[in-house]
mmCIF file of C-alpha atoms and ligand atoms in Angstrom:
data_model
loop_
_atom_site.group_PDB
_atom_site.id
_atom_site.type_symbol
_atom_site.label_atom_id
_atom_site.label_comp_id
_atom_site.label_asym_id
_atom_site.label_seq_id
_atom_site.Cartn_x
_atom_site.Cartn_y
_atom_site.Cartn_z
ATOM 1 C CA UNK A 90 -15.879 2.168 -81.540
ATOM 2 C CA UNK A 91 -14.528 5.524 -80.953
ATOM 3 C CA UNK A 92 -11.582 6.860 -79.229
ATOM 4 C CA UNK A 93 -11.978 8.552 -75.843
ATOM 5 C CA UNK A 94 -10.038 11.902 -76.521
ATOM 6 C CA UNK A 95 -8.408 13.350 -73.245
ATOM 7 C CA UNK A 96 -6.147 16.975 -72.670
ATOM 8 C CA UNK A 97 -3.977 17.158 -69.705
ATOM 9 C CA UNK A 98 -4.318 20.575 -69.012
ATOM 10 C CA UNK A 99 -3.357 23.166 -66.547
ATOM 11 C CA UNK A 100 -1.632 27.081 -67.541
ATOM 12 C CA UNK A 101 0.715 26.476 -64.540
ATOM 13 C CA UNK A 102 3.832 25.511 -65.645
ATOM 14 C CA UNK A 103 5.607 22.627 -64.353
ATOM 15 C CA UNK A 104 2.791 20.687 -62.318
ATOM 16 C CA UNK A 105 3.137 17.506 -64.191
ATOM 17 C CA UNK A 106 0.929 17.906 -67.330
ATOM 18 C CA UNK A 107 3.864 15.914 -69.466
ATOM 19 C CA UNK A 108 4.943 13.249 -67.020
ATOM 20 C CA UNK A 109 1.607 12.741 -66.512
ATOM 21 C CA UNK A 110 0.743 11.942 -70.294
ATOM 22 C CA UNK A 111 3.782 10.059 -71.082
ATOM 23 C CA UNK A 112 3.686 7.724 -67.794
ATOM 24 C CA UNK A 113 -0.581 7.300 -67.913
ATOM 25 C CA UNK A 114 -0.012 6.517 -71.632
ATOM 26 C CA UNK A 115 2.596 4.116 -71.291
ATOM 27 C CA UNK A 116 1.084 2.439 -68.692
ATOM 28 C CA UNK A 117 -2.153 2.231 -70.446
ATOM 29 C CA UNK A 118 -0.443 0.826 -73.678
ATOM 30 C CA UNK A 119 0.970 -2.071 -71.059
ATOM 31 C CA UNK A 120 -2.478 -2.906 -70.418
ATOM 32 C CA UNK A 121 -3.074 -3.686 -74.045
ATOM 33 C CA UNK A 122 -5.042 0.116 -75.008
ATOM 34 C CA UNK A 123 -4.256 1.478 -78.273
ATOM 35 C CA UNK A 124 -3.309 4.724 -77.085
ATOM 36 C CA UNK A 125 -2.132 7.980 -79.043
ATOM 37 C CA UNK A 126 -0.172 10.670 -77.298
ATOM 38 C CA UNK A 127 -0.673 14.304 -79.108
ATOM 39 C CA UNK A 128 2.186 16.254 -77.825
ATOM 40 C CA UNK A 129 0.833 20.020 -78.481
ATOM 41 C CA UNK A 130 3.568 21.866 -76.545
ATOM 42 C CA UNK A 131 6.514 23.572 -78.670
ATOM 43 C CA UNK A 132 8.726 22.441 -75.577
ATOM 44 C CA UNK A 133 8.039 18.950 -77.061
ATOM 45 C CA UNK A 134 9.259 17.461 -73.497
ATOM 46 C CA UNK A 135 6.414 14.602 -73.964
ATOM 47 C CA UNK A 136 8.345 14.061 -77.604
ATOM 48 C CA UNK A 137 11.368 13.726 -76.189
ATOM 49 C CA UNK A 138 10.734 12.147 -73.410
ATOM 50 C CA UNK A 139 9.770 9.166 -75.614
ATOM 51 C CA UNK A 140 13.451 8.992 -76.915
ATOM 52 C CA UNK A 141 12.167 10.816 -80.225
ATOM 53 C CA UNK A 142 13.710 13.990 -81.452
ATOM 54 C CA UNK A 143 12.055 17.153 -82.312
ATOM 55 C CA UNK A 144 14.404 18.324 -84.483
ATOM 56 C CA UNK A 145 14.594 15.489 -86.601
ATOM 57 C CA UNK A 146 13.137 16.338 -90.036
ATOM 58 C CA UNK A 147 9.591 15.282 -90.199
ATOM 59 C CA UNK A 148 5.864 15.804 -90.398
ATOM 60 C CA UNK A 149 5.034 17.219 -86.759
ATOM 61 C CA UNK A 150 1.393 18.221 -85.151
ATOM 62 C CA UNK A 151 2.576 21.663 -86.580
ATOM 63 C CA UNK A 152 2.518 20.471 -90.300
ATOM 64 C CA UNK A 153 -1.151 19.040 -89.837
ATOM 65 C CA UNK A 154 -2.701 21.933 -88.205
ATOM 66 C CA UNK A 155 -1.399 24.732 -89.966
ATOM 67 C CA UNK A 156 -0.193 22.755 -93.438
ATOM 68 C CA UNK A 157 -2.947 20.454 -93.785
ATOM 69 C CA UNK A 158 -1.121 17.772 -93.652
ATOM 70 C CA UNK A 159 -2.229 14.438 -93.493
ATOM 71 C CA UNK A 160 -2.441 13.546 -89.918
ATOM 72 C CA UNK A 161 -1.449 9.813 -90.365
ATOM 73 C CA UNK A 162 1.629 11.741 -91.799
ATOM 74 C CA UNK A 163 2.924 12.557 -88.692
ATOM 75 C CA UNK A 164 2.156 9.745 -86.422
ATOM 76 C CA UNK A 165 4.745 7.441 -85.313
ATOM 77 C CA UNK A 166 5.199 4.357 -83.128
ATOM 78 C CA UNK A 167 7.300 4.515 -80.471
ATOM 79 C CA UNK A 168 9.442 1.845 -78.383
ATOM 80 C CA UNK A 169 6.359 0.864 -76.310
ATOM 81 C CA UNK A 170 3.889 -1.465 -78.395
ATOM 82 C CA UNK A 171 0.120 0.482 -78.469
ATOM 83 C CA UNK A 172 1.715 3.652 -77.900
ATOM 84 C CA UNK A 173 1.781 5.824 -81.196
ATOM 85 C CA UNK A 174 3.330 9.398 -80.694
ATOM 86 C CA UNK A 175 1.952 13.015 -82.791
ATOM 87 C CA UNK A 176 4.949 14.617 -82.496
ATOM 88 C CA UNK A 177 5.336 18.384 -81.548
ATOM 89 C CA UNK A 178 8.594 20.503 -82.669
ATOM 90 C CA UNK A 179 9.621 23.919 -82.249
ATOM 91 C CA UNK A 180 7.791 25.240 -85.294
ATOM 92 C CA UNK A 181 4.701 24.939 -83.373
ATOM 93 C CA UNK A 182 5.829 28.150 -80.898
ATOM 94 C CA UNK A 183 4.231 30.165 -84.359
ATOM 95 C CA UNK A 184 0.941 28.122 -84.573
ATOM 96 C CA UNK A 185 -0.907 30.390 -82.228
ATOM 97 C CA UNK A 186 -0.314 33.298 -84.619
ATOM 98 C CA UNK A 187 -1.011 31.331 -87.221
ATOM 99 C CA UNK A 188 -3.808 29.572 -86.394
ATOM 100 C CA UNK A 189 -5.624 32.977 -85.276
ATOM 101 C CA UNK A 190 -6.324 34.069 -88.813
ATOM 102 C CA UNK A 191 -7.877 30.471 -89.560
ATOM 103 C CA UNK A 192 -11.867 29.877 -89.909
ATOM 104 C CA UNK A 193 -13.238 27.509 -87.234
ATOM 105 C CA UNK A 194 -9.460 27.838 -85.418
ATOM 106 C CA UNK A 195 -9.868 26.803 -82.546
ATOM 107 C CA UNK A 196 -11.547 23.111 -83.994
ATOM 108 C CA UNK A 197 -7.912 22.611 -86.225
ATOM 109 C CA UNK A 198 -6.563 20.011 -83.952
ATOM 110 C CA UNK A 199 -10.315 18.674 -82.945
ATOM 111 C CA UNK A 200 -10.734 18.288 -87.015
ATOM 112 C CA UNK A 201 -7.026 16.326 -87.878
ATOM 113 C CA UNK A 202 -7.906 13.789 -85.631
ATOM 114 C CA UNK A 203 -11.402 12.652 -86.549
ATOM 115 C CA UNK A 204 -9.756 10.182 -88.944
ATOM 116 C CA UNK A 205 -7.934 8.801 -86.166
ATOM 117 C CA UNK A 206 -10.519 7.766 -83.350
ATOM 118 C CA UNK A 207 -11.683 4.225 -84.478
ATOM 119 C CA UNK A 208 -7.424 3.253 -84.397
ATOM 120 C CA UNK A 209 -7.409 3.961 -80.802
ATOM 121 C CA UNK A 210 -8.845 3.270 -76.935
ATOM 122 C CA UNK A 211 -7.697 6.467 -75.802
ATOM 123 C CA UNK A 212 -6.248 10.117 -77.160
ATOM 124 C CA UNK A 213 -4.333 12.205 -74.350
ATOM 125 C CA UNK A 214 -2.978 15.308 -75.536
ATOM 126 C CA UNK A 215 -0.534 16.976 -73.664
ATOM 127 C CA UNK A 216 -1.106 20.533 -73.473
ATOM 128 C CA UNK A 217 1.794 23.621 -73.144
ATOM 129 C CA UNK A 218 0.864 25.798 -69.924
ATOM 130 C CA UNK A 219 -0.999 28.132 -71.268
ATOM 131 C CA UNK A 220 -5.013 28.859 -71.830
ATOM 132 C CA UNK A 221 -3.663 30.311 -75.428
ATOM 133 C CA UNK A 222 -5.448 28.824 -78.453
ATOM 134 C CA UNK A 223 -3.368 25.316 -78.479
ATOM 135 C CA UNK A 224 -5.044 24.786 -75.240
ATOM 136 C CA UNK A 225 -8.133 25.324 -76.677
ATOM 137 C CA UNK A 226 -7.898 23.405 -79.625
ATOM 138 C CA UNK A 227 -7.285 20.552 -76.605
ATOM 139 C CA UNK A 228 -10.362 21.115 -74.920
ATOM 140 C CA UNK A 229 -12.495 21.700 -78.171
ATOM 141 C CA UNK A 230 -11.129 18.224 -79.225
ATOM 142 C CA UNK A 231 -11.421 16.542 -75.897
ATOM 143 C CA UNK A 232 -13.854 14.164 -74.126
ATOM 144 C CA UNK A 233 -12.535 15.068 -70.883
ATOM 145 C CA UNK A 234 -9.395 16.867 -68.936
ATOM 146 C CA UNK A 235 -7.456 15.923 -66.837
ATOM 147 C CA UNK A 236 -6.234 18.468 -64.241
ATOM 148 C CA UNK A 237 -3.048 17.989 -62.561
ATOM 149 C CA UNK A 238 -2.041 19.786 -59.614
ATOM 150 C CA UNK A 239 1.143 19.737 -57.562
ATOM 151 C CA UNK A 240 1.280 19.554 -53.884
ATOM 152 C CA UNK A 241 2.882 23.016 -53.272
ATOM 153 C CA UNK A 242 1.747 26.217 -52.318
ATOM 154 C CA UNK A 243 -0.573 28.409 -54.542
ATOM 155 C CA UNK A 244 -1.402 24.759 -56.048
ATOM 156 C CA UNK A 245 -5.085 26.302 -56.543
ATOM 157 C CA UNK A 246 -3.893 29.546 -57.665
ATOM 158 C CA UNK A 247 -5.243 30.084 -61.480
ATOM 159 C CA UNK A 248 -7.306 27.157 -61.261
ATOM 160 C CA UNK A 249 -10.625 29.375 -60.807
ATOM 161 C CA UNK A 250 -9.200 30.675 -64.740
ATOM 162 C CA UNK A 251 -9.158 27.385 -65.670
ATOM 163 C CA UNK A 252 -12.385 26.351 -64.738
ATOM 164 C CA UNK A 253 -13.596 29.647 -66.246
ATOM 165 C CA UNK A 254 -12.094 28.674 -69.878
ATOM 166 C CA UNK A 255 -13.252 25.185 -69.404
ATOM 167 C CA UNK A 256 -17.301 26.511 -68.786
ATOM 168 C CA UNK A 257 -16.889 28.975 -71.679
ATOM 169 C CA UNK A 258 -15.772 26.091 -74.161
ATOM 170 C CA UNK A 259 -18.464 24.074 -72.860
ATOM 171 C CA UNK A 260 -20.860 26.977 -73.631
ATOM 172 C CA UNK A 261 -19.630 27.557 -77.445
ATOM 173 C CA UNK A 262 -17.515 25.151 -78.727
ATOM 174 C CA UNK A 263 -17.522 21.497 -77.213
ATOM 175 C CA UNK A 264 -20.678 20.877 -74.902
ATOM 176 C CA UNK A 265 -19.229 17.199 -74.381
ATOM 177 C CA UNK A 266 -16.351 18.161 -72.641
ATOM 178 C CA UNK A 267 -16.362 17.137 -68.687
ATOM 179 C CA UNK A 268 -13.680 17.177 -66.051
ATOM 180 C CA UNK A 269 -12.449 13.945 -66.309
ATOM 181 C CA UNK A 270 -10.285 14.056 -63.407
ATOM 182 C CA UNK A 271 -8.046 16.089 -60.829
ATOM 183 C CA UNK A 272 -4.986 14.862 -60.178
ATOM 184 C CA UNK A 273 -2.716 15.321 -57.500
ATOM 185 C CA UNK A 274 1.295 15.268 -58.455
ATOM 186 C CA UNK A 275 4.539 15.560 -56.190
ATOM 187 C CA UNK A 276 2.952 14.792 -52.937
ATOM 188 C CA UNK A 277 5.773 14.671 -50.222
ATOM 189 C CA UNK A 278 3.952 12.819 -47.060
ATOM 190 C CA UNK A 279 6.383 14.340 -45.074
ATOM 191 C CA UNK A 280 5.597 17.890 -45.299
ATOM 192 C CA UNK A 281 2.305 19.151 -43.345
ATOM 193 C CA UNK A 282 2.350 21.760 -46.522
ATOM 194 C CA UNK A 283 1.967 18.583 -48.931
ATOM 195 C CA UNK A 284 -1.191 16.956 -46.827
ATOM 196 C CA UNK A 285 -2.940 20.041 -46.838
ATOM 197 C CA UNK A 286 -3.394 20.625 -50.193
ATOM 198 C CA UNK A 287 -4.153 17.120 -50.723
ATOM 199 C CA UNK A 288 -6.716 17.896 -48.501
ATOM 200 C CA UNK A 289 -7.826 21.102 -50.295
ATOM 201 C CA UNK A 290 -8.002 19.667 -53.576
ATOM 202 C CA UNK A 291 -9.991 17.095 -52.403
ATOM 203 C CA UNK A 292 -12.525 19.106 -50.348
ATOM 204 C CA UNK A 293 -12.762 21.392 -53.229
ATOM 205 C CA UNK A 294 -13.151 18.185 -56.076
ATOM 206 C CA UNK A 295 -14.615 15.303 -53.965
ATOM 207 C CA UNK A 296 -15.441 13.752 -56.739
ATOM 208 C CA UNK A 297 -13.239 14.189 -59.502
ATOM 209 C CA UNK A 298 -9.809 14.102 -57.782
ATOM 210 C CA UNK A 299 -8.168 10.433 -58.340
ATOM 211 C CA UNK A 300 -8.026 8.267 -55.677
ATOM 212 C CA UNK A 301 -4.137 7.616 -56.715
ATOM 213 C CA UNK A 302 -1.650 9.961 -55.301
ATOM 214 C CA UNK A 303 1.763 10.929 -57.347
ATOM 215 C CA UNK A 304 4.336 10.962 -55.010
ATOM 216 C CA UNK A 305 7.536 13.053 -55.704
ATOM 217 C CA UNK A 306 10.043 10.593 -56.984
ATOM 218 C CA UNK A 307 13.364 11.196 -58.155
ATOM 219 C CA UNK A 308 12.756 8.058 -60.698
ATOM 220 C CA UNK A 309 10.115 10.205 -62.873
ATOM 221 C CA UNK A 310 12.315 13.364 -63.491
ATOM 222 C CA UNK A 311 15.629 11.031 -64.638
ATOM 223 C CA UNK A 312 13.629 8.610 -67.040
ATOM 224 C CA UNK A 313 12.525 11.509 -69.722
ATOM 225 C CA UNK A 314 16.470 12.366 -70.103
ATOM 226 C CA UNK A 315 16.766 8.103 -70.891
ATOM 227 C CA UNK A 316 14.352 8.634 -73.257
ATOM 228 C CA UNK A 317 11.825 6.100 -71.449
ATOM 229 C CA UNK A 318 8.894 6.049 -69.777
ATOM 230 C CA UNK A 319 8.962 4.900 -66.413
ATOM 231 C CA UNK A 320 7.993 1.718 -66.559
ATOM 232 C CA UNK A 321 10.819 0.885 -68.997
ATOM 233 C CA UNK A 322 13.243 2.524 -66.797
ATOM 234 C CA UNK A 323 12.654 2.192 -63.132
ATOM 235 C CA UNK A 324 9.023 0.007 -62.815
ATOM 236 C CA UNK A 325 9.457 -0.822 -59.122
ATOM 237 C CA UNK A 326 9.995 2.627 -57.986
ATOM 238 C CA UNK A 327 7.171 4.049 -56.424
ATOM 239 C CA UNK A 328 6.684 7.100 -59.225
ATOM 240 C CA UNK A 329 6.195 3.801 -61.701
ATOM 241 C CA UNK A 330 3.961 2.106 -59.479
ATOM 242 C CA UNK A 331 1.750 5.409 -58.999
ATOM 243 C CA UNK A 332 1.613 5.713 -62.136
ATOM 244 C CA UNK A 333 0.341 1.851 -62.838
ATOM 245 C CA UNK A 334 -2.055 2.472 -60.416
ATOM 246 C CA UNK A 335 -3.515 5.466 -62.083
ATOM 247 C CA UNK A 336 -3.754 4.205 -65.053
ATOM 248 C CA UNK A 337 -6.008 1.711 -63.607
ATOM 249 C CA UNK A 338 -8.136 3.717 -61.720
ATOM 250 C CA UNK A 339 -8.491 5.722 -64.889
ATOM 251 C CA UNK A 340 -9.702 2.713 -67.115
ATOM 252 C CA UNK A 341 -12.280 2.036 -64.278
ATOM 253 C CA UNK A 342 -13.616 5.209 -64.490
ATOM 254 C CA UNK A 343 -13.168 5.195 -67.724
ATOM 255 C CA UNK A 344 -13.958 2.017 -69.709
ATOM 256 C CA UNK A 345 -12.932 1.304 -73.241
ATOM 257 C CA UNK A 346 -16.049 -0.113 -75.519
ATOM 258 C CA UNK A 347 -18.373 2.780 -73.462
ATOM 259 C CA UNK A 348 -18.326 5.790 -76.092
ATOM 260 C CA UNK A 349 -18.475 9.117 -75.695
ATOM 261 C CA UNK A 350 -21.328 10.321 -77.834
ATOM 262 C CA UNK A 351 -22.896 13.525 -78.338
ATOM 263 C CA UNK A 352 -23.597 13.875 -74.934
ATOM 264 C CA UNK A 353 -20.078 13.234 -73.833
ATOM 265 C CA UNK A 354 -18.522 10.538 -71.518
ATOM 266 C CA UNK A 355 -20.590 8.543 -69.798
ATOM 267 C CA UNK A 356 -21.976 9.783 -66.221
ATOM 268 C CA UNK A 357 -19.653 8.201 -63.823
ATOM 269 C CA UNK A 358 -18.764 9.408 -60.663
ATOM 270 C CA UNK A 359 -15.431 11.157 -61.750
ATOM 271 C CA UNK A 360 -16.960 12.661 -64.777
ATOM 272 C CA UNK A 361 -17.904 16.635 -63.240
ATOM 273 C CA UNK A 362 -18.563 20.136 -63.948
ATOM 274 C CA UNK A 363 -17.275 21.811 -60.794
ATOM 275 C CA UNK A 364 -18.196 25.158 -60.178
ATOM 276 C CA UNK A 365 -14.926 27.999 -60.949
ATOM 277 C CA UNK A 366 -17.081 29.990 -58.160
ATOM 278 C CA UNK A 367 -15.897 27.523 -55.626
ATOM 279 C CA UNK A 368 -12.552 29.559 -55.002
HETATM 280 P P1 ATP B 233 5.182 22.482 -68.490
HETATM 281 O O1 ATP B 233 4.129 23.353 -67.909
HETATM 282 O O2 ATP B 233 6.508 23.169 -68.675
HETATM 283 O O3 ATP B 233 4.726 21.744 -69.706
HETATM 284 P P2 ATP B 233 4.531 20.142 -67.008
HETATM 285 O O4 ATP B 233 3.315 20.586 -66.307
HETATM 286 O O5 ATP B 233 4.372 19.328 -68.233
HETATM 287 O O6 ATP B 233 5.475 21.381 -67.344
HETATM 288 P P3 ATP B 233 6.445 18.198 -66.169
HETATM 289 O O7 ATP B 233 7.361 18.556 -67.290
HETATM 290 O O8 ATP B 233 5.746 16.910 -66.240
HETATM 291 O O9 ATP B 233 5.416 19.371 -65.932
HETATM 292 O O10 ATP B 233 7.218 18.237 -64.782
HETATM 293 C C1 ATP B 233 7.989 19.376 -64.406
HETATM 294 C C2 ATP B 233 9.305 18.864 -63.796
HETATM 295 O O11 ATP B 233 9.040 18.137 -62.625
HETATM 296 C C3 ATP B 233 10.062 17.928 -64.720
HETATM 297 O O12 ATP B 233 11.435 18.119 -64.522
HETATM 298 C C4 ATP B 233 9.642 16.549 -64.232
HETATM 299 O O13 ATP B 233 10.635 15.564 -64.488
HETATM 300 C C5 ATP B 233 9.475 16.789 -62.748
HETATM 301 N N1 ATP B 233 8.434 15.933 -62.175
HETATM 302 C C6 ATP B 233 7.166 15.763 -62.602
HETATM 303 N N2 ATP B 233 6.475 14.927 -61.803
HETATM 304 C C7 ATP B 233 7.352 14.548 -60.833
HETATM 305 C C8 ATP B 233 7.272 13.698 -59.691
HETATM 306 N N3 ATP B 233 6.120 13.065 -59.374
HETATM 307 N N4 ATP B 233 8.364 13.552 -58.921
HETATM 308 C C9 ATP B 233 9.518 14.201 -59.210
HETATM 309 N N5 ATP B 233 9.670 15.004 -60.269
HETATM 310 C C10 ATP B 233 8.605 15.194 -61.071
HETATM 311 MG MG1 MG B 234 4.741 19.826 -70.226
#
């Protein structure tokens, strides 16, 4: 059995990409998944949002792309049982310069983790907002991304460029990869501006935009400065209980013991190519 890899990716900043990974993750580890989170942002917010530091001294995601180092090097567990962390650090703010004189460079992180997929259910790698070449690496590694976009205005502004880069890496570098899912983050019911680009997003990805709707809750910005997921810090707010329910719809859509083979993920009814023309 092997791992279905996932990139939460999206070149806006701040939409959710991290809180996202860490809360989905955690919540998927609850249900008993073997789950690795790649943190592949120098910001290392999903890092230390998991109560780890990035400046500790250590083998990071930076040593095993651009060092060769073994990635079972830098894995470590973290306090939530299934959930096993790649670390980012700073260092990895050089990668992309590095990396660009590498052969095959934008397969690096696609490469370090082929040892890992029969040790896990499910591989989410949060990706920095950028399309730069860690992004890449993401989507050349991944099964499927995951989109997240925030209920605010301009929400689909640069997600035509997205779409763009994802078709492109489908055409040269990873034919398997699919968009695995839109999601929508911050959602404020009480703001007409909120339900209308709930409404956009889903008129524009009917089928790929998760049923489950991430409200804004004050809950999910405090637990990452605790160092704990949600669920460890605040599991009957409604953030937590969004993010439960996500990570349920995603394992239906989703199901562990279906692989992704050469073709990709299996043909279910979240699992698109949507057209960047659309916009
Ligand atoms: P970056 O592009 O910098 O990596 P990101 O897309 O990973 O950002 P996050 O770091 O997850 O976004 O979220 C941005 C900010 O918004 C953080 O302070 C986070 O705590 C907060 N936030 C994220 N989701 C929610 C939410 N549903 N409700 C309230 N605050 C949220
Ligand atoms: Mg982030």
């Amino acid at each position: 059995m092997t791992a279905q890899i996932f990139a939460i990716a999206n070149q806006k900043g701040g939409v959710g990409k991290t809180t996202t990974a860490v809360n989905l993750c955690a919540y998927l580890a609850k249900a008993g998944c073997r789950i690795l989170l790649v943190d592949s942002d120098p910001q290392a917010n999903a890092t230390t949002s998991l109560g780890i530091d990035p400046r500790k001294p250590g083998t990071s995601l930076y040593d095993v792309l651009i060092d060769n180092r073994p990635v079972q090097e830098a894995i470590t567990a973290t306090s939530l049982d299934g959930l096993d962390l790649l670390p980012a650090n700073l260092d990895l703010a050089g990668a992309e310069v590095e990396m660009a004189a590498r052969m095959a460079r934008e397969q690096l992180l696609s490469k370090a983790l082929q040892p890992l997929t029969c040790e896990y259910d499910y591989v989410v790698i949060d990706d920095p907002p950028s399309l730069g070449l860690i992004t890449i690496n993401g989507l050349t590694a991944a099964d499927g991304i995951i989109i997240p976009v925030q209920c605010e205005y301009l929400a689909l502004e640069g997600l035509s460029q997205l779409l763009e880069t994802i078709q492109q890496v489908q055409r040269v570098l990873n034919g398997r990869l699919k968009v695995a899912g839109v999601l929508l983050t911050m959602s404020d019911a009480r703001t007409n501006l909120s339900t209308q680009v709930v409404e956009d997003v889903r008129e524009h990805f009917p089928l790929e935009t998760f049923e489950t709707l991430i409200p804004r809750s004050v809950r999910l910005s405090e637990a990452p400065s605790h160092g704990l997921a949600v669920l460890n810090y605040a599991p009957e707010s409604a953030g937590a209980l969004a993010y439960e329910a996500l990570a349920a719809e995603f394992m239906d859509r989703f199901p562990i013991g279906i692989e992704a083979n050469s073709e990709g993920l299996p043909e279910t009814p979240g699992a698109g190519t949507p057209d960047p023309t659309v916009f």
